[in-house]
Coordinates of C-alpha atoms in Angstrom, one line a residue:
X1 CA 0.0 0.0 0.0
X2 CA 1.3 3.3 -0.9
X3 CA 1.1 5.9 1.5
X4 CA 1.0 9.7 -0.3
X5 CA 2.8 12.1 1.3
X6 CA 1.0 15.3 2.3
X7 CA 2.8 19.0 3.2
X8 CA 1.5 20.5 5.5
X9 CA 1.7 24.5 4.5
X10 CA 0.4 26.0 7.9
X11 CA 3.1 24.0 9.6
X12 CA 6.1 25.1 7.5
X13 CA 4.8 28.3 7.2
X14 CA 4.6 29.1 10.8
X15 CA 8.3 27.4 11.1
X16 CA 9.6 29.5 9.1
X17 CA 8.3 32.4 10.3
X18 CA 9.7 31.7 13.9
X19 CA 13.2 30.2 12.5
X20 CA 13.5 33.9 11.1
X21 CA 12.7 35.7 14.4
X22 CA 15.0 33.6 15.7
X23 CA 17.9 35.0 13.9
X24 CA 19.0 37.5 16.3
X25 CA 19.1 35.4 19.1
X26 CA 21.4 32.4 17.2
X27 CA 23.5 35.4 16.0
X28 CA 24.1 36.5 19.8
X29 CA 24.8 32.7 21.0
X30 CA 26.9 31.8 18.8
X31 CA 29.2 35.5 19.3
X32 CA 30.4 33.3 22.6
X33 CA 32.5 31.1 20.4
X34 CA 34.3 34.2 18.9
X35 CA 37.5 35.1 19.7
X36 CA 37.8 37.8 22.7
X37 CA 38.9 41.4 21.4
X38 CA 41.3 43.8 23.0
X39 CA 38.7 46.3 23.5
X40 CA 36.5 43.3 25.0
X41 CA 39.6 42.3 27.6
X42 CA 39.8 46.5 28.6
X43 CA 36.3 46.7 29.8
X44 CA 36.5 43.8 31.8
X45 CA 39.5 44.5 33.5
X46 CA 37.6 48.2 33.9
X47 CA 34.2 49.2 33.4
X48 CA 32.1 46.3 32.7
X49 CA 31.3 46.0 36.5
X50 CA 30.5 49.6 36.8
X51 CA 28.5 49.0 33.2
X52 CA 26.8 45.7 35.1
X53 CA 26.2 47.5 38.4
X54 CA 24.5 50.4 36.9
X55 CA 22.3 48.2 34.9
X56 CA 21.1 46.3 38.1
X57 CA 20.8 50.2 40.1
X58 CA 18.6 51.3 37.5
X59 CA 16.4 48.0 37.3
X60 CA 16.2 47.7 41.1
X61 CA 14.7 51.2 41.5
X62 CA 12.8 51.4 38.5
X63 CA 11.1 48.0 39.9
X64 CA 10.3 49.5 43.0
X65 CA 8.6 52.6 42.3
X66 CA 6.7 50.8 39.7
X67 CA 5.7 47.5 42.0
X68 CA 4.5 50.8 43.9
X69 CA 2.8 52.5 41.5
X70 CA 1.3 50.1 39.6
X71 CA -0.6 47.8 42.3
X72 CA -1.6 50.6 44.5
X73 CA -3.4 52.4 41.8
X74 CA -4.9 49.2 40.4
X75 CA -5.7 48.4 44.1
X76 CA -7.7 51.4 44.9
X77 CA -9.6 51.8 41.6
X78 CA -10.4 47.9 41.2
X79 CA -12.0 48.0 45.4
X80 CA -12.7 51.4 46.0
X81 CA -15.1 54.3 44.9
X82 CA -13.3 58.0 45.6
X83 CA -14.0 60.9 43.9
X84 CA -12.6 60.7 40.9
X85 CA -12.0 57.0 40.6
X86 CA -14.3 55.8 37.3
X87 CA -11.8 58.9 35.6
X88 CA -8.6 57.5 37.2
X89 CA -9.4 54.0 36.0
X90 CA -8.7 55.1 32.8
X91 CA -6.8 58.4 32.6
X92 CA -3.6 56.7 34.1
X93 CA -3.2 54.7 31.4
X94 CA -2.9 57.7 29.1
X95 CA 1.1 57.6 30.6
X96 CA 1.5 55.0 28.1
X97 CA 2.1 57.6 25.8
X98 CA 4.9 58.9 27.1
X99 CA 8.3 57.3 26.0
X100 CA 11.1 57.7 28.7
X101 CA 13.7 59.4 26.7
X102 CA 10.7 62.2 26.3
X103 CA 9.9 62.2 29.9
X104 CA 13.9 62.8 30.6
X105 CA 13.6 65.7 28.2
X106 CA 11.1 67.2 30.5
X107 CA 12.4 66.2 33.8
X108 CA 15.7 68.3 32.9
X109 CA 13.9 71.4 31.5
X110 CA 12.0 71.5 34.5
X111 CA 15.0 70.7 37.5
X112 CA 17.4 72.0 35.3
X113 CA 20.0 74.7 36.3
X114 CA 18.1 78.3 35.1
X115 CA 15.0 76.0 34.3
X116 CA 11.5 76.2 34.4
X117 CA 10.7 75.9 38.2
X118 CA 13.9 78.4 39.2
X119 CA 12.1 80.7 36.6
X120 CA 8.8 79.8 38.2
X121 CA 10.3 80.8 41.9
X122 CA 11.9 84.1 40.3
X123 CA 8.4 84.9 39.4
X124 CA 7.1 84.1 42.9
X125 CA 9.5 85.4 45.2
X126 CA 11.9 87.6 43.1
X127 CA 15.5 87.2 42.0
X128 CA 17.5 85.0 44.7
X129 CA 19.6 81.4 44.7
X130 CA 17.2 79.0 44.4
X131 CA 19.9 76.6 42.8
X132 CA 20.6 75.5 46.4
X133 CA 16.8 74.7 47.0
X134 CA 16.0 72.8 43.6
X135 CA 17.2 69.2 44.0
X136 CA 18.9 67.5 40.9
X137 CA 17.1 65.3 39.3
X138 CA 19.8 63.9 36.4
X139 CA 22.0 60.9 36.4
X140 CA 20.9 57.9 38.1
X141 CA 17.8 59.2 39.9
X142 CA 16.7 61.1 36.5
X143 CA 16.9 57.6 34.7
X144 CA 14.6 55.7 37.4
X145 CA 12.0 58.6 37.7
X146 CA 12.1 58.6 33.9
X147 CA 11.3 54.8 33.1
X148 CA 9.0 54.5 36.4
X149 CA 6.4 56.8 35.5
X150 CA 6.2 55.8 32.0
X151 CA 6.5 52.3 32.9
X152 CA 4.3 51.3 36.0
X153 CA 1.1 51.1 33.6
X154 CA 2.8 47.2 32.7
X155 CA 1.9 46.9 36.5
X156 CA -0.9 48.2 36.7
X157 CA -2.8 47.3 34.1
X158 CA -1.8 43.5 34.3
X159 CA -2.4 43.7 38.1
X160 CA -5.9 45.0 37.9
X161 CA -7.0 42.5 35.5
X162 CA -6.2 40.0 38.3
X163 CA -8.0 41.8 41.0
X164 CA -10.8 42.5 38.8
X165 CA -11.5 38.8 37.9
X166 CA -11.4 37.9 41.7
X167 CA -14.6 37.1 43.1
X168 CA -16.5 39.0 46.3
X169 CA -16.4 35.7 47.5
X170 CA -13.2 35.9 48.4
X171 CA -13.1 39.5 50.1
X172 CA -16.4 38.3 52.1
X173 CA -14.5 35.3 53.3
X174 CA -11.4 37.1 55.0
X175 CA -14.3 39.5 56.6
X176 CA -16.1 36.5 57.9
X177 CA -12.4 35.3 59.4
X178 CA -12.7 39.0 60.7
X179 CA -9.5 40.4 58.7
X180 CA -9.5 44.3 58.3
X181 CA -9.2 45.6 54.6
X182 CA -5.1 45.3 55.1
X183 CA -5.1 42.1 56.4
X184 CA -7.3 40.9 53.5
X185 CA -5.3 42.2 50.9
X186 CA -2.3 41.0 52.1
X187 CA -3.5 37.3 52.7
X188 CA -6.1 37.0 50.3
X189 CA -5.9 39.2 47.5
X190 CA -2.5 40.1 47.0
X191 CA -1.3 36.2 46.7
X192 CA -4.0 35.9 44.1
X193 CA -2.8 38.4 42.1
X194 CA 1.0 37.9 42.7
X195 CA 1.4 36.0 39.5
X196 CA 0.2 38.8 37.5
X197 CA 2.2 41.2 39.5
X198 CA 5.1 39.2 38.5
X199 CA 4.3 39.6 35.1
X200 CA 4.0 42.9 34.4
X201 CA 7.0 43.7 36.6
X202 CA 8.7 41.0 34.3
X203 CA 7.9 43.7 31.4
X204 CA 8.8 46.5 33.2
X205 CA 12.5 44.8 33.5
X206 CA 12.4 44.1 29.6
X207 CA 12.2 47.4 29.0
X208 CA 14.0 49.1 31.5
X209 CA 17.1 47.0 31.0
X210 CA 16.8 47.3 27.0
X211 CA 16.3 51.0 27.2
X212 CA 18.8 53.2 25.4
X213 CA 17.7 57.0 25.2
X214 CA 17.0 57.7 28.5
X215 CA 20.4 56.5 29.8
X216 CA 22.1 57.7 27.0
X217 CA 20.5 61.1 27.8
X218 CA 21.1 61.5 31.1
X219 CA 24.9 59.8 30.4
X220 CA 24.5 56.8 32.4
X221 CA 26.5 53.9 31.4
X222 CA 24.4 50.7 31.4
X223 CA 24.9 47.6 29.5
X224 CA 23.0 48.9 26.4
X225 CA 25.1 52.2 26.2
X226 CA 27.9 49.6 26.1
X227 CA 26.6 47.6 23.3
X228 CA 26.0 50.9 21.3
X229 CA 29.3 52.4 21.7
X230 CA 31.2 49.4 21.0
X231 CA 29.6 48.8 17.5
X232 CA 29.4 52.7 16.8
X233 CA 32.4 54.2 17.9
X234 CA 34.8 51.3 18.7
X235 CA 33.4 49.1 15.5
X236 CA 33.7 45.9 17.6
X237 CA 31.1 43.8 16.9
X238 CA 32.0 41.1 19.0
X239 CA 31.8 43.1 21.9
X240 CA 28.4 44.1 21.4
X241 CA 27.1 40.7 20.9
X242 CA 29.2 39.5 24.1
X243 CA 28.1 42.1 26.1
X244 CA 24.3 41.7 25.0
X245 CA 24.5 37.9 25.9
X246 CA 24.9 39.4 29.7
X247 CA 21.8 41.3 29.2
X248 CA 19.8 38.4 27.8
X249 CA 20.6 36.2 30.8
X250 CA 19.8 38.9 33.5
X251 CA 16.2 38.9 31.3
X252 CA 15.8 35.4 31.3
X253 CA 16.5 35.2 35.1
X254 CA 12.8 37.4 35.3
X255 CA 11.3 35.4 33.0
X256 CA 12.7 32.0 35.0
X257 CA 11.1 33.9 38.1
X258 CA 8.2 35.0 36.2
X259 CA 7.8 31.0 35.7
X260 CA 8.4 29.8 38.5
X261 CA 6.2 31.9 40.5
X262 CA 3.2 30.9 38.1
X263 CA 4.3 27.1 39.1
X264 CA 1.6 25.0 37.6
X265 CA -1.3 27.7 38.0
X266 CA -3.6 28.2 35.5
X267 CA -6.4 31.3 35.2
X268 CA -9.4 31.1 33.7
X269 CA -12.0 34.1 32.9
X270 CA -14.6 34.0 35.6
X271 CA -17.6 31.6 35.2
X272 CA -20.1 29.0 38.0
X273 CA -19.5 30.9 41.3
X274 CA -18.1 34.0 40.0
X275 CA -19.5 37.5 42.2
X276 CA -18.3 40.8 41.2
X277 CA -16.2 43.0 43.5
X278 CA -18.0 45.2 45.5
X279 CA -16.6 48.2 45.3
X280 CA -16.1 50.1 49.1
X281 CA -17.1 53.9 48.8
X282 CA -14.4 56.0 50.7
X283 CA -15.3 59.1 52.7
X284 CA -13.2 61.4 54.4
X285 CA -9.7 61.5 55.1
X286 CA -9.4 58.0 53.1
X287 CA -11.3 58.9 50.3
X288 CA -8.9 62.3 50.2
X289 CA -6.3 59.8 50.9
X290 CA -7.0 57.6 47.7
X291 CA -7.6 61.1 45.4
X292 CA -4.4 62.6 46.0
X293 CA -2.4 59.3 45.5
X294 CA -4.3 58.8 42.1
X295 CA -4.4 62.7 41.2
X296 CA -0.3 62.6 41.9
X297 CA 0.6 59.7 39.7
X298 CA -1.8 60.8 36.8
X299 CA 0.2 64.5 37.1
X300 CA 3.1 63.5 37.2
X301 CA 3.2 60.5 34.9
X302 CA 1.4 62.6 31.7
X303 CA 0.1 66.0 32.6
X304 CA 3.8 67.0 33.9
X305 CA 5.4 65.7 30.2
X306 CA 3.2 67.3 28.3
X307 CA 2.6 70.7 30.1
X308 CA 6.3 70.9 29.8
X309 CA 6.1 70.2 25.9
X310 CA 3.2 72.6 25.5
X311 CA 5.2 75.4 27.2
X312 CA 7.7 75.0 24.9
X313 CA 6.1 75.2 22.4
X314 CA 4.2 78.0 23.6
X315 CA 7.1 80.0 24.4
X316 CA 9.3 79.3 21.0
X317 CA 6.4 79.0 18.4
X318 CA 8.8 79.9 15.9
X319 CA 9.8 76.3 16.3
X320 CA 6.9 74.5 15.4
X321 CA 7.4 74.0 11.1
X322 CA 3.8 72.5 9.7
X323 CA 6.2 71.1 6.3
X324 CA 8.1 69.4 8.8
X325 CA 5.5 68.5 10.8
X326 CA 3.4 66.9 8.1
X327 CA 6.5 64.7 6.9
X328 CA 7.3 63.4 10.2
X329 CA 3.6 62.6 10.5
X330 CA 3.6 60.9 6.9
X331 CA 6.4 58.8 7.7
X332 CA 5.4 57.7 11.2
X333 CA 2.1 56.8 10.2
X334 CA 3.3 54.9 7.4
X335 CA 5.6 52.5 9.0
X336 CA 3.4 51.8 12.2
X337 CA 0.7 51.0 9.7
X338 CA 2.7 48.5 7.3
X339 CA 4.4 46.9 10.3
X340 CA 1.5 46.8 12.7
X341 CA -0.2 44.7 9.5
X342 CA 3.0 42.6 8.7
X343 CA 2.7 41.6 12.7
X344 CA -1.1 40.6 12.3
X345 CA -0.6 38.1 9.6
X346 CA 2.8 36.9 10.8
X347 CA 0.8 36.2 14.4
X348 CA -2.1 34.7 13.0
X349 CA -0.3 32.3 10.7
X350 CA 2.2 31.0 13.8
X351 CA -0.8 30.6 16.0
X352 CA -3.0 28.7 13.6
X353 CA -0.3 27.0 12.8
X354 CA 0.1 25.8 15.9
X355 CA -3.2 25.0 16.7
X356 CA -4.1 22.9 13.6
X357 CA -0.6 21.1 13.3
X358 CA 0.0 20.4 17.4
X359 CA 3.3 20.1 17.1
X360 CA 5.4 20.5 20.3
X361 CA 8.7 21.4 18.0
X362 CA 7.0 23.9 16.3
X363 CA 5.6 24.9 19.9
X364 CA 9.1 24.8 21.4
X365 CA 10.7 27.3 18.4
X366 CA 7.7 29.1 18.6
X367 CA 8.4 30.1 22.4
X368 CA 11.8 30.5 22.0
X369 CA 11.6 32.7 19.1
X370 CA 9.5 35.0 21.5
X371 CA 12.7 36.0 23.3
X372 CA 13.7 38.5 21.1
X373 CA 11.8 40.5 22.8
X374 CA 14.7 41.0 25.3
X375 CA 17.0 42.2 22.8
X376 CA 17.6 46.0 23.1
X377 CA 16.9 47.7 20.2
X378 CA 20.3 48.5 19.3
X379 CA 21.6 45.4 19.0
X380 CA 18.5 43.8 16.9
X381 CA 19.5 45.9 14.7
X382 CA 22.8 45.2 14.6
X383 CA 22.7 41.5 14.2
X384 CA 20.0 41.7 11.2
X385 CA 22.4 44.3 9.5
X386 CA 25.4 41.4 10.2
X387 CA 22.7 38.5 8.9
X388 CA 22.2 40.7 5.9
X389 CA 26.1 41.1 5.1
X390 CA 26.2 37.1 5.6
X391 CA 23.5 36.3 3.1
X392 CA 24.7 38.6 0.7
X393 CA 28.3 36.9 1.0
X394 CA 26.7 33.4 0.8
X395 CA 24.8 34.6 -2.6
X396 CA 27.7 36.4 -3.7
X397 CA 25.0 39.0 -4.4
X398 CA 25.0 42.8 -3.1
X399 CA 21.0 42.9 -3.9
X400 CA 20.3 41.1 -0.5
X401 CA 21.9 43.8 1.2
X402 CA 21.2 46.8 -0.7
X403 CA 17.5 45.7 -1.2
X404 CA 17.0 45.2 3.5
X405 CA 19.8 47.9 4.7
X406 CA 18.9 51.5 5.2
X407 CA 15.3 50.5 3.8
X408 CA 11.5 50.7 4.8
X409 CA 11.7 46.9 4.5
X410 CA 14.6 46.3 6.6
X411 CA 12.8 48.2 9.3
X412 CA 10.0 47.2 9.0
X413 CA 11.5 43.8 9.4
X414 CA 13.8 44.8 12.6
X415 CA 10.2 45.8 13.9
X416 CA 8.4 42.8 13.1
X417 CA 11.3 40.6 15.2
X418 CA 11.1 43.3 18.1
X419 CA 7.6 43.1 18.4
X420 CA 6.5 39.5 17.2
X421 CA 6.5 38.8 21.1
X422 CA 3.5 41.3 21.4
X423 CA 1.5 40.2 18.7
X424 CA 2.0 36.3 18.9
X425 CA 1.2 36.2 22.6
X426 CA -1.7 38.6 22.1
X427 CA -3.5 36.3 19.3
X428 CA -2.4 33.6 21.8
X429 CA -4.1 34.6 24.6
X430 CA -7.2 34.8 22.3
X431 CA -7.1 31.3 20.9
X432 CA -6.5 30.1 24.5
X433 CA -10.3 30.6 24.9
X434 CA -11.3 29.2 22.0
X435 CA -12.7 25.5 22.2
X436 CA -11.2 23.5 19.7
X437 CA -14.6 21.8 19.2
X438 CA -15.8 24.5 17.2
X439 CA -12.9 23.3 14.4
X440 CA -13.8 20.3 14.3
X441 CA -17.9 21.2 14.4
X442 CA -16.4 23.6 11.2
X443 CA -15.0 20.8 9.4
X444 CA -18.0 18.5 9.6
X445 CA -19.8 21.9 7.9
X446 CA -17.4 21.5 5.2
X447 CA -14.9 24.5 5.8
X448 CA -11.9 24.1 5.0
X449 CA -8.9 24.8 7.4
X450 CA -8.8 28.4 6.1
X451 CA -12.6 28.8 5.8
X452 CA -12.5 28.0 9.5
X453 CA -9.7 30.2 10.1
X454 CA -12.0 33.2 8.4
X455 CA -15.5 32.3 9.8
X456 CA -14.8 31.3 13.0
X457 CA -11.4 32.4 14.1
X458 CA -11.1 36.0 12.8
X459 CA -14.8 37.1 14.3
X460 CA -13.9 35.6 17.6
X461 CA -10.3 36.9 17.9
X462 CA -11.2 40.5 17.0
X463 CA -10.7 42.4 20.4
X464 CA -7.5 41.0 20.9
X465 CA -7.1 41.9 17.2
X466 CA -7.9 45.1 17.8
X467 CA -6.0 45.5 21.1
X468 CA -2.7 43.7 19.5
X469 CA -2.7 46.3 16.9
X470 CA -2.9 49.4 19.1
X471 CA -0.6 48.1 21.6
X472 CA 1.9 47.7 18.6
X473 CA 1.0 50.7 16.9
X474 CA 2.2 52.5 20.3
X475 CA 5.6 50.5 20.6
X476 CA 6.3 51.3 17.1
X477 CA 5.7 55.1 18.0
X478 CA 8.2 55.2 20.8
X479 CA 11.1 53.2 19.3
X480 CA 14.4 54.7 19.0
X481 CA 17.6 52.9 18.8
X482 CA 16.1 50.6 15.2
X483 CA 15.0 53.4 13.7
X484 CA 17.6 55.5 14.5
X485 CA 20.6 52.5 13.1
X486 CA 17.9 50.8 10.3
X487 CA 15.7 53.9 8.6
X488 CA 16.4 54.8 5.0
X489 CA 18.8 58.1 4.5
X490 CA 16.8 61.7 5.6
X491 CA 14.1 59.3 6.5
X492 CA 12.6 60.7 9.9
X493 CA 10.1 59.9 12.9
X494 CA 8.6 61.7 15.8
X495 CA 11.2 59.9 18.2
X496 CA 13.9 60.0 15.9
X497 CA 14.0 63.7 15.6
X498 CA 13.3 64.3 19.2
X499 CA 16.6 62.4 20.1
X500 CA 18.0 64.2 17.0
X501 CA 17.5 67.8 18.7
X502 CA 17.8 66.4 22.4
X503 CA 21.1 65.1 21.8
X504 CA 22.3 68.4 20.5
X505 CA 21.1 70.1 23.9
X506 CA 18.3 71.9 21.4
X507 CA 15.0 70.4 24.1
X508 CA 12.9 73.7 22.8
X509 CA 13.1 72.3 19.3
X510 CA 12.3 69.0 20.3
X511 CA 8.9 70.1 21.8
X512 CA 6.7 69.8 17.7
X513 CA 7.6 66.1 17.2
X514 CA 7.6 65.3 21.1
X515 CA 4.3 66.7 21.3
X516 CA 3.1 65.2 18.3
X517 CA 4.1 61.6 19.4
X518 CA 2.2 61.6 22.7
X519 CA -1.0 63.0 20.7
X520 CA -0.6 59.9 18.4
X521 CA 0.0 57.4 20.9
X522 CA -2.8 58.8 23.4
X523 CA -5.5 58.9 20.5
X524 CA -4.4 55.2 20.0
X525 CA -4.7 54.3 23.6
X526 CA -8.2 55.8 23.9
X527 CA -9.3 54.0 21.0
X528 CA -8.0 51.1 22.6
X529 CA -9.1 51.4 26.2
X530 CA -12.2 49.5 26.1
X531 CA -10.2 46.4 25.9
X532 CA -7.3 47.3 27.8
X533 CA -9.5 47.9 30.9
X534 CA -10.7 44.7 30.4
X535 CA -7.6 42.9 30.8
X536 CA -7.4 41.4 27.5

């Protein structure tokens, strides 16, 4: 009996798809087999500790103002009324929109020496030396400020989804054992959550750790500053691989943590048994209490940014070029569109793929191809720029590299591999909630796989569809170190000409595309809110 031999197209598609995002990371393991450089030996007999030790400074106190942040504002609004609470619920998420790097910009015009507040006390009180009485905010404590308040909406958002799918059950119980509010949160609803506190804390290390302009800005060397200046001003590659592989592993220690505090847990949306929170109304002092602490994060996370921005560009209109404006916008708009599309399909095709071939290799690349998520911008885009220069030497062809380097498709590219994490686990978490039943109920209707895939997966999956693109279309917005290395010659974005003018101490001039960005991102976030808020 002959047995024919059928390919399966969904498999190999999917496959191939997370072979390719897995690039980067084969690039960076194998740079451990590479000979050590001079330049390599010098910073580890001198700064690579100070380089390592930074790295963990900025992660430890970016973790803790955002574990802060983050779970008490999702605590209040998710059990408490207050004044103000229904707008908080939503309005801190509006932060989002803020890169880092843009926040640093701010934080310096503001704390600066001569800045805004020593020219709002001049106003006050007269001329005098306040510089004595304005605290510096730079360095070190700049960076951490920076990345916390733009950062602890990972927390939050990911830790009020837990507390919001808790049920009253639970907060009646530890009254019945006759615990106060505190002692129920801490023994009942905090270890619920935990998990999901771990997660989002897991994010915020990503991105802290990864992140180049605000460091760079404020002139702290970190491990990414590192990578950059080895590749751009010492042209050692080698280096910057080597010294990425330490920032991988201190990554993959949060996601091992992230793991293992997860254990063998599992969470399911809320079904048989399932009561609603019900909400305590605050009066008084603790009502006042839970205002100010919301009212203070919201200020300071968004309203402080772009009140900054808006003042400069109220005070050097002169500044503000439409042309300009208008191109940046074009060009912004245009890649976060094409990529954010690229990312869709790419997502749905590994996802299905996985789902109709239940393979546990193509599971196993699948999840390890989701790593590169860890990899700092910078050096993403250096490895596809050395994969390029490989492929075109193993075509003996210059088209390869010519056609992906300096291009809207190489970027485009570099952004699908930094953001494929996003998208895949998005679609992911969608298809998780999907019975398989209902493909099998499809195929006895006589679909076909991709008839299901239209009919039954795409009307079912479009929230998360919805949310995955918005959430991407925001990433894409704030992204600096690819574009700046990857886009095409005089090709700019919002962020990329903000860092352009930041860098050259010109913040006034940075205020247009600054201001422009957050406008973009928050109009993506509102439009998006519905199901962020519930925790999707």
């Amino acid at each position: 009996m002959m047995h024919t031999f059928k390919i399966n197209y969904w498999f190999l598609s999917s496959l191939f798809i997370s072979c390719f995002v897995c690039i980067p990371l084969i690039v960076i393991g194998t740079s451990l087999f590479q000979d050590v450089s001079g330049y390599y030996q010098l910073l580890g007999e001198t700064y690579v500790y100070t380089y390592i030790a930074n790295t963990l400074l900025v992660l430890t106190g970016v973790l803790v103002l955002t574990f802060v942040f983050g779970v008490g504002a999702a605590y209040l609004t998710s059990f408490y009324q207050f004044p103000g609470s229904t707008f908080f619920t939503w309005a801190l998420i509006l932060s989002f929109a803020v890169p880092s790097y843009i926040y640093a910009y701010s934080l310096t015009a503001f704390f600066g020496y001569f800045g805004n507040l020593y020219s709002f006390l001049t106003y006050l009180f007269g001329p005098s030396d306040y510089h004595t009485l304005i605290p510096k905010v730079d360095g070190l404590l700049g960076s951490i400020l920076s990345m916390s308040f733009s950062l602890f909406i990972y927390v939050y958002l990911i830790t009020r989804a837990s507390f919001i799918y808790q049920s009253q059950n639970l907060v009646d119980a530890g009254k019945i054992m006759g615990f106060s509010n505190y002692q129920t949160f801490k023994k009942i609803i905090f270890p619920s959550a935990r998990p999901g506190i771990v997660v989002g804390l897991s994010l915020v290390a990503m991105e802290s750790i990864s992140d180049f302009g605000t460091v760079s800005f404020f002139n702290i060397q970190t491990l990414t500053t590192a990578i950059y200046d080895s590749w751009i001003i010492f042209d050692d590659i080698a280096t910057a691989y080597q010294l990425s592989f330490f920032l991988i592993i201190i990554v993959l220690i949060f996601f091992w943590l992230e793991r293992m505090s997860r254990s063998r847990s599992k969470f399911y949306m809320p079904t048989r048994g399932y009561e609603a929170i019900n909400k305590i109304k605050l009066q008084g002092t603790s009502a006042a209490y839970a205002t100010a602490f919301c009212l203070l994060l919201f200020t300071c996370s968004f309203l402080f940014p772009i009140s900054q921005i808006l003042l400069w560009v109220i005070q050097f209109p002169d500044n503000i070029h439409l042309a300009q404006l208008i191109e940046l916008s074009i060009n912004t708009v245009s890649i976060v569109i094409l990529t954010t599309l690229c990312l869709i399909v790419l997502a749905f095709f590994t996802n299905y793929g996985m789902r109709i071939s239940k393979s546990k290799f193509l599971n196993a690349v699948t999840n390890f191809s989701v790593s590169g998520y860890v990899i700092p911008g910078v050096i993403l885009a250096v490895t596809l720029l050395s994969f390029l220069s490989f492929a075109s030497k193993l075509t003996n062809s210059n088209w390869i590299h010519f056609l992906f380097s300096g291009s809207i498709i190489g970027l485009v590219i570099a952004y699908c591999v930094r953001f494929y994490s996003l998208a895949i686990n998005g679609i992911k978490s969608g298809y998780e909630k999907l019975n398989t039943n209902l493909d099998d109920a499809s195929y006895l209707l006589g679909y076909t796989k991709f008839g299901t895939f239209i009919k039954i997966h795409l009307p079912f999956l479009q929230p998360n569809l919805l949310l995955i693109a918005m959430l991407v279309a925001i990433d894409i917005l704030k992204e600096l170190p690819i574009t700046l290395i990857l886009r095409p010659f005089n090709f700019e974005t919002f962020a990329t000409q903000a860092y352009t003018f930041a860098s050259q101490d010109m913040l006034e001039h940075a205020a247009g595309p600054s201001l422009f960005l957050i406008i973009f991102s928050a109009i993506f976030i509102l439009l998006s809110k519905k199901y962020i808020l519930k925790g999707f």
